[in-house]
Short mmCIF file of C-alpha atoms in Angstrom, two decimals:
data_model
loop_
_atom_site.label_atom_id
_atom_site.label_comp_id
_atom_site.label_asym_id
_atom_site.label_seq_id
_atom_site.Cartn_x
_atom_site.Cartn_y
_atom_site.Cartn_z
CA UNK A 545 162.91 141.31 106.66
CA UNK A 546 162.24 140.46 103.20
CA UNK A 547 163.39 137.13 101.12
CA UNK A 548 162.86 136.19 97.65
CA UNK A 549 163.55 132.50 96.69
CA UNK A 550 163.64 131.31 93.37
CA UNK A 551 161.63 133.51 91.71
CA UNK A 552 160.17 133.09 88.50
CA UNK A 553 158.01 134.72 85.95
CA UNK A 554 157.45 134.38 82.18
CA UNK A 555 154.27 136.10 80.27
CA UNK A 556 154.98 135.77 76.55
CA UNK A 557 158.69 135.32 76.91
CA UNK A 558 160.49 134.50 80.73
CA UNK A 559 161.22 138.02 82.82
CA UNK A 560 162.35 136.51 85.44
CA UNK A 561 164.99 133.81 86.02
CA UNK A 562 165.16 132.45 89.30
CA UNK A 563 165.48 135.43 90.89
CA UNK A 564 166.77 134.71 95.41
CA UNK A 565 167.81 137.54 97.71
CA UNK A 566 167.42 138.72 101.02
CA UNK A 567 166.87 142.47 102.09
CA UNK A 568 167.72 142.96 105.61
CA UNK A 569 165.32 144.88 108.69
CA UNK A 570 166.49 148.48 107.70
CA UNK A 571 168.42 148.18 104.60
CA UNK A 572 168.75 149.39 101.59
CA UNK A 573 168.58 147.50 98.43
CA UNK A 574 168.98 148.98 95.02
CA UNK A 575 168.47 147.15 92.36
CA UNK A 576 169.90 147.93 88.77
CA UNK A 577 169.78 146.58 85.78
CA UNK A 578 169.22 148.40 81.67
CA UNK A 579 165.26 148.74 80.46
CA UNK A 580 163.08 145.86 79.96
CA UNK A 581 165.76 143.74 82.87
CA UNK A 582 162.01 142.66 84.71
CA UNK A 583 162.84 145.11 87.74
CA UNK A 584 159.71 146.70 87.71
CA UNK A 585 158.17 143.19 87.19
CA UNK A 586 160.55 141.66 90.25
CA UNK A 587 158.80 144.68 92.49
CA UNK A 588 155.24 143.74 91.16
CA UNK A 589 155.62 140.52 91.74
CA UNK A 590 156.69 141.11 95.21
CA UNK A 591 153.36 143.34 96.23
CA UNK A 592 151.64 140.60 94.28
CA UNK A 593 150.15 142.86 91.27
CA UNK A 594 151.83 139.75 89.45
CA UNK A 595 152.10 136.62 90.80
CA UNK A 596 155.48 134.70 89.79
CA UNK A 597 154.90 130.79 88.23
CA UNK A 598 156.94 129.33 90.81
CA UNK A 599 159.67 130.63 93.56
CA UNK A 600 158.58 132.35 97.44
CA UNK A 601 158.51 135.56 99.01
CA UNK A 602 159.02 135.89 102.65
CA UNK A 603 157.87 138.47 104.83
CA UNK A 604 158.98 138.63 108.24
CA UNK A 605 159.46 134.24 107.66
CA UNK A 606 156.00 134.31 106.45
CA UNK A 607 155.61 132.79 103.27
CA UNK A 608 153.47 135.62 101.41
CA UNK A 609 150.75 133.41 99.77
CA UNK A 610 149.72 132.34 103.50
CA UNK A 611 148.97 135.77 104.29
CA UNK A 612 145.71 138.04 103.57
CA UNK A 613 146.92 140.24 100.21
CA UNK A 614 145.08 143.36 101.06
CA UNK A 615 147.31 143.25 104.35
CA UNK A 616 150.54 142.20 101.92
CA UNK A 617 149.88 145.05 100.16
CA UNK A 618 149.90 147.46 103.16
CA UNK A 619 152.80 145.52 104.49
CA UNK A 620 154.96 146.39 101.24
CA UNK A 621 154.32 149.73 99.82
CA UNK A 622 154.85 150.39 96.53
CA UNK A 623 155.94 153.56 95.20
CA UNK A 624 155.18 153.59 91.28
CA UNK A 625 157.10 155.63 88.57
CA UNK A 626 154.76 158.12 87.54
CA UNK A 627 152.41 159.49 90.50
CA UNK A 628 148.76 158.33 89.66
CA UNK A 629 146.57 160.16 92.73
CA UNK A 630 143.49 160.34 93.20
CA UNK A 631 141.24 163.73 91.63
CA UNK A 632 140.98 164.91 95.01
CA UNK A 633 143.00 166.75 97.63
CA UNK A 634 146.62 165.90 98.79
CA UNK A 635 145.05 165.38 102.96
CA UNK A 636 142.56 163.02 101.25
CA UNK A 637 145.04 160.95 99.16
CA UNK A 638 147.36 160.84 101.64
CA UNK A 639 145.19 159.42 104.36
CA UNK A 640 143.69 157.07 101.31
CA UNK A 641 145.93 153.98 102.38
CA UNK A 642 143.84 153.29 106.32
CA UNK A 643 140.79 154.69 104.70
CA UNK A 644 140.62 151.48 102.22
CA UNK A 645 140.13 149.93 105.68
CA UNK A 646 137.74 152.45 107.11
CA UNK A 647 140.53 153.82 109.45
CA UNK A 648 141.01 157.34 109.72
CA UNK A 649 144.45 159.17 109.97
CA UNK A 650 144.19 162.27 112.09
CA UNK A 651 145.13 166.16 110.23
CA UNK A 652 148.00 165.62 112.38
CA UNK A 653 149.43 162.78 111.47
CA UNK A 654 148.68 163.84 107.64
CA UNK A 655 150.43 166.99 108.58
CA UNK A 656 153.65 164.96 110.13
CA UNK A 657 153.23 162.61 106.66
CA UNK A 658 153.42 165.77 104.55
CA UNK A 659 156.41 167.52 106.36
CA UNK A 660 158.39 163.78 105.92
CA UNK A 661 157.80 163.99 102.74
CA UNK A 662 159.05 168.18 101.94
CA UNK A 663 155.62 169.23 101.72
CA UNK A 664 154.43 172.68 104.50
CA UNK A 665 151.03 172.30 105.73
CA UNK A 666 149.48 174.35 103.11
CA UNK A 667 149.18 171.83 101.01
CA UNK A 668 146.65 170.14 103.22
CA UNK A 669 143.46 171.29 100.66
CA UNK A 670 144.96 171.69 97.49
CA UNK A 671 143.86 169.89 94.86
CA UNK A 672 146.43 167.24 93.64
CA UNK A 673 145.35 168.12 90.36
CA UNK A 674 147.05 171.42 90.85
CA UNK A 675 150.66 170.01 91.92
CA UNK A 676 154.34 169.02 89.91
CA UNK A 677 154.98 165.93 89.13
CA UNK A 678 157.20 166.34 92.07
CA UNK A 679 154.85 167.24 94.13
CA UNK A 680 152.61 164.54 93.55
CA UNK A 681 155.37 161.69 94.12
CA UNK A 682 156.03 163.67 97.16
CA UNK A 683 151.89 162.97 97.74
CA UNK A 684 152.21 159.23 96.43
CA UNK A 685 155.26 158.84 99.09
CA UNK A 686 153.32 160.19 101.92
CA UNK A 687 150.22 157.59 100.56
CA UNK A 688 152.64 154.88 101.01
CA UNK A 689 154.05 156.04 104.22
CA UNK A 690 150.49 156.21 105.78
CA UNK A 691 150.08 152.77 105.41
CA UNK A 692 153.27 152.37 108.08
CA UNK A 693 154.96 149.72 105.36
CA UNK A 694 157.69 147.49 106.92
CA UNK A 695 158.65 147.04 103.51
CA UNK A 696 159.25 149.83 100.77
CA UNK A 697 159.74 149.51 97.00
CA UNK A 698 160.36 152.03 94.98
CA UNK A 699 160.19 151.74 90.98
CA UNK A 700 162.11 153.93 89.37
CA UNK A 701 160.44 157.19 91.25
CA UNK A 702 162.60 159.50 89.63
CA UNK A 703 162.38 158.46 85.98
CA UNK A 704 159.21 161.00 85.26
CA UNK A 705 161.23 163.81 86.93
CA UNK A 706 163.23 166.51 85.64
CA UNK A 707 166.72 166.52 86.70
CA UNK A 708 166.47 168.41 89.58
CA UNK A 709 163.53 167.39 91.04
CA UNK A 710 164.80 164.38 90.89
CA UNK A 711 167.86 165.26 92.92
CA UNK A 712 165.12 166.39 95.47
CA UNK A 713 163.15 163.38 95.41
CA UNK A 714 166.56 161.00 95.46
CA UNK A 715 167.52 163.22 98.51
CA UNK A 716 164.13 162.75 100.03
CA UNK A 717 164.60 158.95 100.19
CA UNK A 718 167.67 159.28 101.55
CA UNK A 719 166.10 161.13 103.87
CA UNK A 720 163.48 159.03 104.74
CA UNK A 721 165.13 155.78 105.07
CA UNK A 722 167.65 157.27 107.54
CA UNK A 723 165.06 158.55 109.46
CA UNK A 724 162.38 155.39 109.41
CA UNK A 725 165.27 152.60 108.48
CA UNK A 726 162.63 150.79 106.40
CA UNK A 727 163.48 148.10 104.44
CA UNK A 728 163.77 149.47 100.74
CA UNK A 729 164.20 148.29 97.21
CA UNK A 730 164.67 151.08 95.12
CA UNK A 731 164.88 149.42 91.33
CA UNK A 732 166.65 151.93 88.64
CA UNK A 733 168.23 152.02 85.23
CA UNK A 734 170.62 154.95 86.20
CA UNK A 735 174.12 153.62 86.89
CA UNK A 736 174.78 157.43 88.62
CA UNK A 737 172.01 157.22 90.89
CA UNK A 738 172.81 153.96 91.81
CA UNK A 739 176.11 155.29 92.97
CA UNK A 740 174.67 158.62 94.46
CA UNK A 741 172.75 156.15 97.00
CA UNK A 742 175.35 153.75 97.31
CA UNK A 743 173.81 150.72 98.94
CA UNK A 744 174.31 147.11 98.62
CA UNK A 745 173.48 146.90 94.76
CA UNK A 746 171.58 143.66 92.92
CA UNK A 747 172.75 144.00 88.92
CA UNK A 748 169.85 142.19 86.97
CA UNK A 749 170.13 141.45 83.24
CA UNK A 750 167.87 139.75 81.57
CA UNK A 751 165.53 138.80 84.42
CA UNK A 752 168.79 136.95 85.70
CA UNK A 753 171.25 138.73 88.70
CA UNK A 754 173.96 139.31 86.77
CA UNK A 755 176.40 140.09 90.66
CA UNK A 756 175.57 141.79 94.06
CA UNK A 757 177.64 143.46 96.23
CA UNK A 758 178.36 146.92 97.46
CA UNK A 759 177.76 149.05 94.16
CA UNK A 760 181.12 151.09 94.32
CA UNK A 761 183.02 147.37 94.63
CA UNK A 762 181.06 146.21 91.71
CA UNK A 763 181.68 149.43 89.26
CA UNK A 764 185.75 148.24 90.64
CA UNK A 765 185.25 144.98 90.13
CA UNK A 766 187.50 144.03 86.95
CA UNK A 767 187.44 140.37 87.33
CA UNK A 768 183.84 140.16 85.81
CA UNK A 769 183.85 140.84 82.51
CA UNK A 770 179.78 140.32 81.59
CA UNK A 771 179.46 143.18 85.05
CA UNK A 772 181.93 145.47 83.23
CA UNK A 773 180.15 145.44 79.66
CA UNK A 774 176.99 146.40 81.85
CA UNK A 775 178.67 149.17 83.46
CA UNK A 776 180.86 150.82 80.49
CA UNK A 777 178.25 149.82 77.75
CA UNK A 778 176.01 153.07 78.23
CA UNK A 779 178.84 154.68 76.54
CA UNK A 780 181.49 157.49 77.37
CA UNK A 781 179.35 160.58 78.96
CA UNK A 782 177.85 157.91 81.10
CA UNK A 783 181.10 157.05 82.43
CA UNK A 784 182.70 159.76 83.02
CA UNK A 785 179.30 160.35 85.09
CA UNK A 786 180.05 157.70 86.84
CA UNK A 787 183.41 158.66 87.46
CA UNK A 788 182.68 162.37 89.19
CA UNK A 789 179.96 160.35 91.02
CA UNK A 790 182.49 158.46 92.99
CA UNK A 791 185.16 161.08 92.80
CA UNK A 792 184.59 162.62 96.85
CA UNK B 598 101.40 154.11 51.49
CA UNK B 599 101.44 152.33 48.40
CA UNK B 600 104.66 149.68 47.55
CA UNK B 601 105.44 152.06 44.58
CA UNK B 602 105.78 154.76 46.73
CA UNK B 603 107.72 152.43 49.13
CA UNK B 604 110.11 151.47 45.66
CA UNK B 605 110.45 155.27 45.65
CA UNK B 606 111.32 156.05 49.05
CA UNK B 607 114.02 152.69 48.56
CA UNK B 608 115.77 154.90 45.60
CA UNK B 609 117.52 157.23 48.18
CA UNK B 610 119.61 154.54 48.46
CA UNK B 611 121.15 155.38 45.20
CA UNK B 612 122.12 158.44 46.35
CA UNK B 613 123.89 156.72 49.55
CA UNK B 614 125.55 154.90 46.56
CA UNK B 615 126.50 157.56 44.43
CA UNK B 616 128.04 159.05 47.66
CA UNK B 617 130.21 156.43 48.24
CA UNK B 618 131.01 155.83 44.99
CA UNK B 619 132.08 159.26 44.07
CA UNK B 620 134.13 159.94 47.38
CA UNK B 621 135.69 156.22 46.98
CA UNK B 622 134.73 154.82 50.64
CA UNK B 623 134.16 151.23 49.16
CA UNK B 624 130.79 150.81 51.17
CA UNK B 625 128.87 149.92 48.16
CA UNK B 626 128.46 146.29 49.21
CA UNK B 627 127.69 147.41 52.43
CA UNK B 628 124.86 149.56 51.96
CA UNK B 629 123.55 147.04 49.44
CA UNK B 630 123.74 144.29 51.64
CA UNK B 631 122.50 146.58 54.94
CA UNK B 632 119.48 147.81 52.84
CA UNK B 633 118.67 143.98 51.20
CA UNK B 634 118.93 142.63 54.85
CA UNK B 635 116.68 145.60 56.83
CA UNK B 636 114.26 144.86 54.46
CA UNK B 637 114.39 140.74 54.46
CA UNK B 638 114.32 141.05 58.20
CA UNK B 639 111.61 143.58 58.48
CA UNK B 640 109.28 141.96 55.98
CA UNK B 641 110.01 138.85 58.06
CA UNK B 642 108.85 140.70 61.43
CA UNK B 643 105.93 141.89 59.77
CA UNK B 644 104.76 138.03 59.21
CA UNK B 645 105.78 137.04 62.31
CA UNK B 646 104.21 139.90 64.38
CA UNK B 647 100.67 139.59 62.51
CA UNK B 648 101.29 135.74 64.00
CA UNK B 649 102.79 137.09 67.40
CA UNK B 650 99.93 139.76 67.94
CA UNK B 651 97.76 137.01 68.33
CA UNK B 652 98.90 135.30 71.41
CA UNK B 653 96.76 135.56 74.30
CA UNK B 654 98.79 132.91 76.25
CA UNK B 655 101.74 135.23 78.79
CA UNK B 656 103.96 132.03 78.88
CA UNK B 657 104.50 131.90 75.19
CA UNK B 658 104.88 135.97 75.31
CA UNK B 659 107.56 135.70 77.98
CA UNK B 660 109.32 132.76 75.75
CA UNK B 661 109.85 135.50 73.72
CA UNK B 662 110.58 137.84 75.56
CA UNK B 663 112.93 135.65 77.06
CA UNK B 664 114.83 134.80 73.81
CA UNK B 665 114.92 138.35 72.69
CA UNK B 666 116.81 139.22 75.80
CA UNK B 667 118.92 136.33 74.94
CA UNK B 668 119.60 137.37 71.48
CA UNK B 669 120.63 141.11 72.60
CA UNK B 670 122.74 139.81 75.40
CA UNK B 671 124.81 137.74 73.02
CA UNK B 672 125.27 140.96 70.58
CA UNK B 673 126.05 142.89 73.47
CA UNK B 674 128.63 140.24 75.21
CA UNK B 675 130.46 140.87 72.01
CA UNK B 676 131.22 144.52 72.26
CA UNK B 677 132.99 143.52 76.03
CA UNK B 678 134.95 140.27 75.03
CA UNK B 679 137.73 142.00 77.04
CA UNK B 680 135.39 140.89 80.18
CA UNK B 681 135.42 137.32 81.20
CA UNK B 682 131.53 136.18 81.67
CA UNK B 683 130.69 139.09 79.28
CA UNK B 684 127.47 137.83 77.92
CA UNK B 685 126.15 136.32 80.94
CA UNK B 686 126.68 139.52 82.63
CA UNK B 687 124.73 141.17 79.81
CA UNK B 688 122.10 138.86 80.56
CA UNK B 689 121.80 139.75 84.00
CA UNK B 690 121.39 143.70 83.61
CA UNK B 691 119.61 143.64 80.50
CA UNK B 692 117.17 141.19 82.57
CA UNK B 693 116.94 142.69 85.51
CA UNK B 694 116.45 146.35 84.39
CA UNK B 695 114.11 144.98 81.49
CA UNK B 696 111.70 143.08 84.02
CA UNK B 697 112.00 146.07 86.56
CA UNK B 698 110.72 148.40 83.58
CA UNK B 699 108.62 146.41 82.53
CA UNK B 700 107.20 145.83 85.84
CA UNK B 701 106.86 149.54 86.93
CA UNK B 702 105.56 150.13 83.53
CA UNK B 703 103.22 146.92 83.58
CA UNK B 704 101.70 148.16 87.28
CA UNK B 705 101.13 151.88 86.07
CA UNK B 706 99.29 150.61 83.29
CA UNK B 707 101.27 152.28 80.55
CA UNK B 708 101.81 148.70 79.01
CA UNK B 709 98.63 146.79 78.51
CA UNK B 710 98.54 142.82 78.84
CA UNK B 711 98.07 142.18 75.39
CA UNK B 712 100.19 141.25 73.44
CA UNK B 713 100.48 144.11 71.11
CA UNK B 714 101.52 146.34 73.82
CA UNK B 715 103.54 143.64 75.54
CA UNK B 716 106.24 142.58 72.65
CA UNK B 717 106.31 146.08 70.99
CA UNK B 718 107.15 147.93 74.21
CA UNK B 719 109.40 144.36 75.52
CA UNK B 720 111.27 145.12 72.42
CA UNK B 721 111.97 148.58 72.86
CA UNK B 722 112.99 148.25 76.50
CA UNK B 723 115.55 145.25 75.50
CA UNK B 724 116.89 147.35 72.56
CA UNK B 725 117.02 149.72 74.86
CA UNK B 726 118.89 147.88 77.26
CA UNK B 727 121.02 146.21 75.32
CA UNK B 728 122.43 149.82 73.65
CA UNK B 729 123.35 150.51 77.26
CA UNK B 730 124.39 147.18 78.20
CA UNK B 731 127.22 146.74 75.26
CA UNK B 732 127.94 151.24 75.92
CA UNK B 733 128.68 150.25 79.24
CA UNK B 734 131.05 147.21 78.82
CA UNK B 735 132.71 149.57 76.04
CA UNK B 736 133.34 152.06 78.72
CA UNK B 737 134.66 150.21 81.96
CA UNK B 738 137.11 148.25 79.46
CA UNK B 739 138.42 152.06 77.73
CA UNK B 740 138.11 153.49 81.79
CA UNK B 741 139.96 150.38 82.91
CA UNK B 742 142.74 150.24 80.32
CA UNK B 743 142.85 154.43 80.91
CA UNK B 744 142.93 154.35 84.47
CA UNK B 745 145.22 151.54 84.40
CA UNK B 746 147.48 153.07 86.77
CA UNK B 747 145.31 154.48 89.61
CA UNK B 748 143.68 151.11 89.84
CA UNK B 749 147.30 149.61 90.06
CA UNK B 750 147.94 152.41 92.72
CA UNK B 751 144.91 151.17 95.29
CA UNK B 752 145.74 147.99 94.64
CA UNK B 753 148.79 148.02 95.67
CA UNK B 754 147.93 150.61 98.49
CA UNK B 755 145.48 147.93 99.60
CA UNK B 756 142.31 148.25 97.94
CA UNK B 757 140.05 145.83 97.25
CA UNK B 758 138.34 145.44 93.37
CA UNK B 759 135.48 147.49 94.03
CA UNK B 760 137.88 150.51 95.98
CA UNK B 761 140.34 150.02 93.02
CA UNK B 762 137.63 150.12 89.92
CA UNK B 763 135.25 152.69 92.06
CA UNK B 764 136.42 156.04 89.58
CA UNK B 765 137.02 153.67 86.36
CA UNK B 766 133.17 152.51 87.49
CA UNK B 767 131.92 155.85 88.16
CA UNK B 768 132.95 157.25 84.64
CA UNK B 769 132.31 154.70 83.09
CA UNK B 770 128.23 154.72 84.05
CA UNK B 771 128.55 158.12 83.30
CA UNK B 772 129.64 157.92 79.99
CA UNK B 773 127.13 155.42 79.37
CA UNK B 774 123.89 157.12 80.50
CA UNK B 775 125.23 161.06 78.52
CA UNK B 776 123.28 159.52 74.92
CA UNK B 777 119.83 158.73 77.55
CA UNK B 778 120.44 161.92 79.37
CA UNK B 779 120.89 164.45 76.04
CA UNK B 780 118.14 162.91 74.05
CA UNK B 781 115.95 163.34 76.95
CA UNK B 782 117.06 167.28 77.03
CA UNK B 783 116.49 167.96 73.05
CA UNK B 784 113.42 165.52 73.19
CA UNK B 785 110.76 167.54 71.30
CA UNK B 786 113.15 170.62 70.38
CA UNK B 787 115.38 168.62 67.80
CA UNK B 788 113.94 165.84 66.71
CA UNK B 789 110.29 164.04 67.28
CA UNK B 790 111.11 160.82 68.58
CA UNK B 791 109.97 157.21 66.80
CA UNK B 792 106.33 156.50 69.08
CA UNK B 793 105.04 160.02 68.65
CA UNK B 794 106.16 160.09 65.07
CA UNK B 795 104.94 156.83 64.21
CA UNK B 796 101.00 157.81 66.51
CA UNK B 797 100.69 161.48 64.59
CA UNK B 798 100.93 160.06 61.17
CA UNK B 799 98.68 157.12 62.17
CA UNK B 800 96.11 159.88 62.95
CA UNK B 801 96.37 159.93 66.42
CA UNK B 802 96.42 163.25 68.74
CA UNK B 803 99.42 165.34 69.29
CA UNK B 804 99.21 165.47 73.13
CA UNK B 805 97.86 161.82 73.45
CA UNK B 806 101.06 161.00 71.52
CA UNK B 807 103.08 163.18 74.22
CA UNK B 808 101.75 161.35 76.93
CA UNK B 809 102.50 157.95 75.66
CA UNK B 810 105.78 159.75 74.27
CA UNK B 811 107.07 160.73 77.90
CA UNK B 812 106.15 157.11 79.13
CA UNK B 813 108.41 155.57 76.57
CA UNK B 814 111.30 158.63 77.54
CA UNK B 815 111.02 157.46 81.18
CA UNK B 816 110.70 153.50 80.37
CA UNK B 817 114.10 154.45 78.49
CA UNK B 818 115.81 156.28 81.16
CA UNK B 819 114.20 153.75 84.20
CA UNK B 820 115.86 150.83 82.03
CA UNK B 821 118.95 152.88 81.04
CA UNK B 822 120.55 153.06 84.46
CA UNK B 823 119.01 149.56 85.60
CA UNK B 824 121.40 147.96 83.01
CA UNK B 825 124.04 150.21 82.97
CA UNK B 826 124.84 150.02 86.86
CA UNK B 827 124.02 146.31 87.23
CA UNK B 828 126.27 145.62 83.55
CA UNK B 829 129.02 147.56 84.53
CA UNK B 830 129.48 146.94 88.45
CA UNK B 831 129.05 143.05 87.78
CA UNK B 832 131.47 143.34 85.05
CA UNK B 833 134.34 145.74 87.36
CA UNK B 834 134.47 142.43 89.59
CA UNK B 835 135.07 140.27 86.55
CA UNK B 836 138.31 142.16 85.58
CA UNK B 837 140.20 141.21 88.65
CA UNK B 838 141.49 138.15 88.99
CA UNK B 839 141.02 135.97 92.16
CA UNK B 840 144.36 137.61 93.63
CA UNK B 841 143.42 141.30 92.91
CA UNK B 842 145.21 141.89 90.16
CA UNK B 843 143.14 143.36 87.41
CA UNK B 844 143.40 141.51 84.05
CA UNK B 845 145.89 141.09 81.90
CA UNK B 846 144.18 143.02 78.40
CA UNK B 847 143.81 145.86 80.53
CA UNK B 848 147.00 146.63 80.59
CA UNK B 849 150.22 146.32 78.30
CA UNK B 850 152.99 144.16 79.27
CA UNK B 851 155.46 145.49 82.07
CA UNK B 852 159.56 144.43 82.49
#
């Protein structure tokens, strides 16, 4: 569904270095790496909010540069770290993507989307300023889903939330993915979270791919010293949490 | 007013100097420089106006107004340095805003067909237009930075530049027009505006002064609205790349 080939991006310094990977239809790929390693920049290049210096991104076999940029952005939906909704009702926000293309979304469709993201219909007419950050993030999910994307990019979607709300959103992501089977790229710096998602994982350090594989295999891979340093370099508490997450 | 009276009035600058020195504001140099510069500029302007106000060739008068517009655009453009082609945008906004206002005022008979009306009122229109242009670009730069996340969320959903910047444009226009609107609200209550004061001092009837002042207020409001809209809309388009990305100058680097 999504193929990235030799992607590089340099601003003041090298941010992405020759990244290549694929996401199959229906697959969820977790991109794990420390803060400042270029994960968000990678998603921005996929959604074309940034233009890479070199490399190619293929969507369903077609290079995205040859596609209409507005269509690429509709097909590659992106949920950001912090929700930035328009100052209007939940209904207006959820229907925003289609309305930008002068398409209308029926109330029943908006209602279905709200239910999909765990909000009930009473939220429809509420102003977004009255919602908690967790609820706003759910609206942001519904907003992106209303565009019916082929690929979903999730840029640390729980990092602005408290632990309880973060877990709820994590479950929401799993639920949405299991129901819609949309190819998804989830970015996180949180190793326990990556372990909880338990998906194919790309470990990124300094803008380059360090390793790729199932997260549990990667955590247990003692042959790769750099990888082990990455997993153990976050302090004993983190390792303890990882072990707890891994235990059945 | 005699030269002696003017010199005594100039003595007020000494108070400003004393306040600056006493409070260690280190503004003494700037106060002296500013007051001397104002004096020299106004004296030169006085001599120039003596000459200009005798011109009865409309082509030359138009050239003078165009030169004033160019100077105003250069100054305003510097306020919007982060916006590509800010001087050109300011020039377009000031020119269109001023020409339309000037045309309406001329058609209404407020501006007579003589240099003594065209130059001072034209200068007033262009000057106000410049202020609003600067304020509009300044506010837009602030709003684009402030609303960066929302703008990028909209872009990521498939918005074009106009749709993505809609809220930033709206807020910028509102902020830039606040001083003009507030001035209209308090005019005559808090301050007597310049034209009216000058007219009354020169011995004119206060009621006639009010008539002129009202025309000036409407003129300023008209110019401000037109310039503000033109400058903000043109500037907002320039803040996005050809690939519909908000320019790097409006967002911090991301990792």
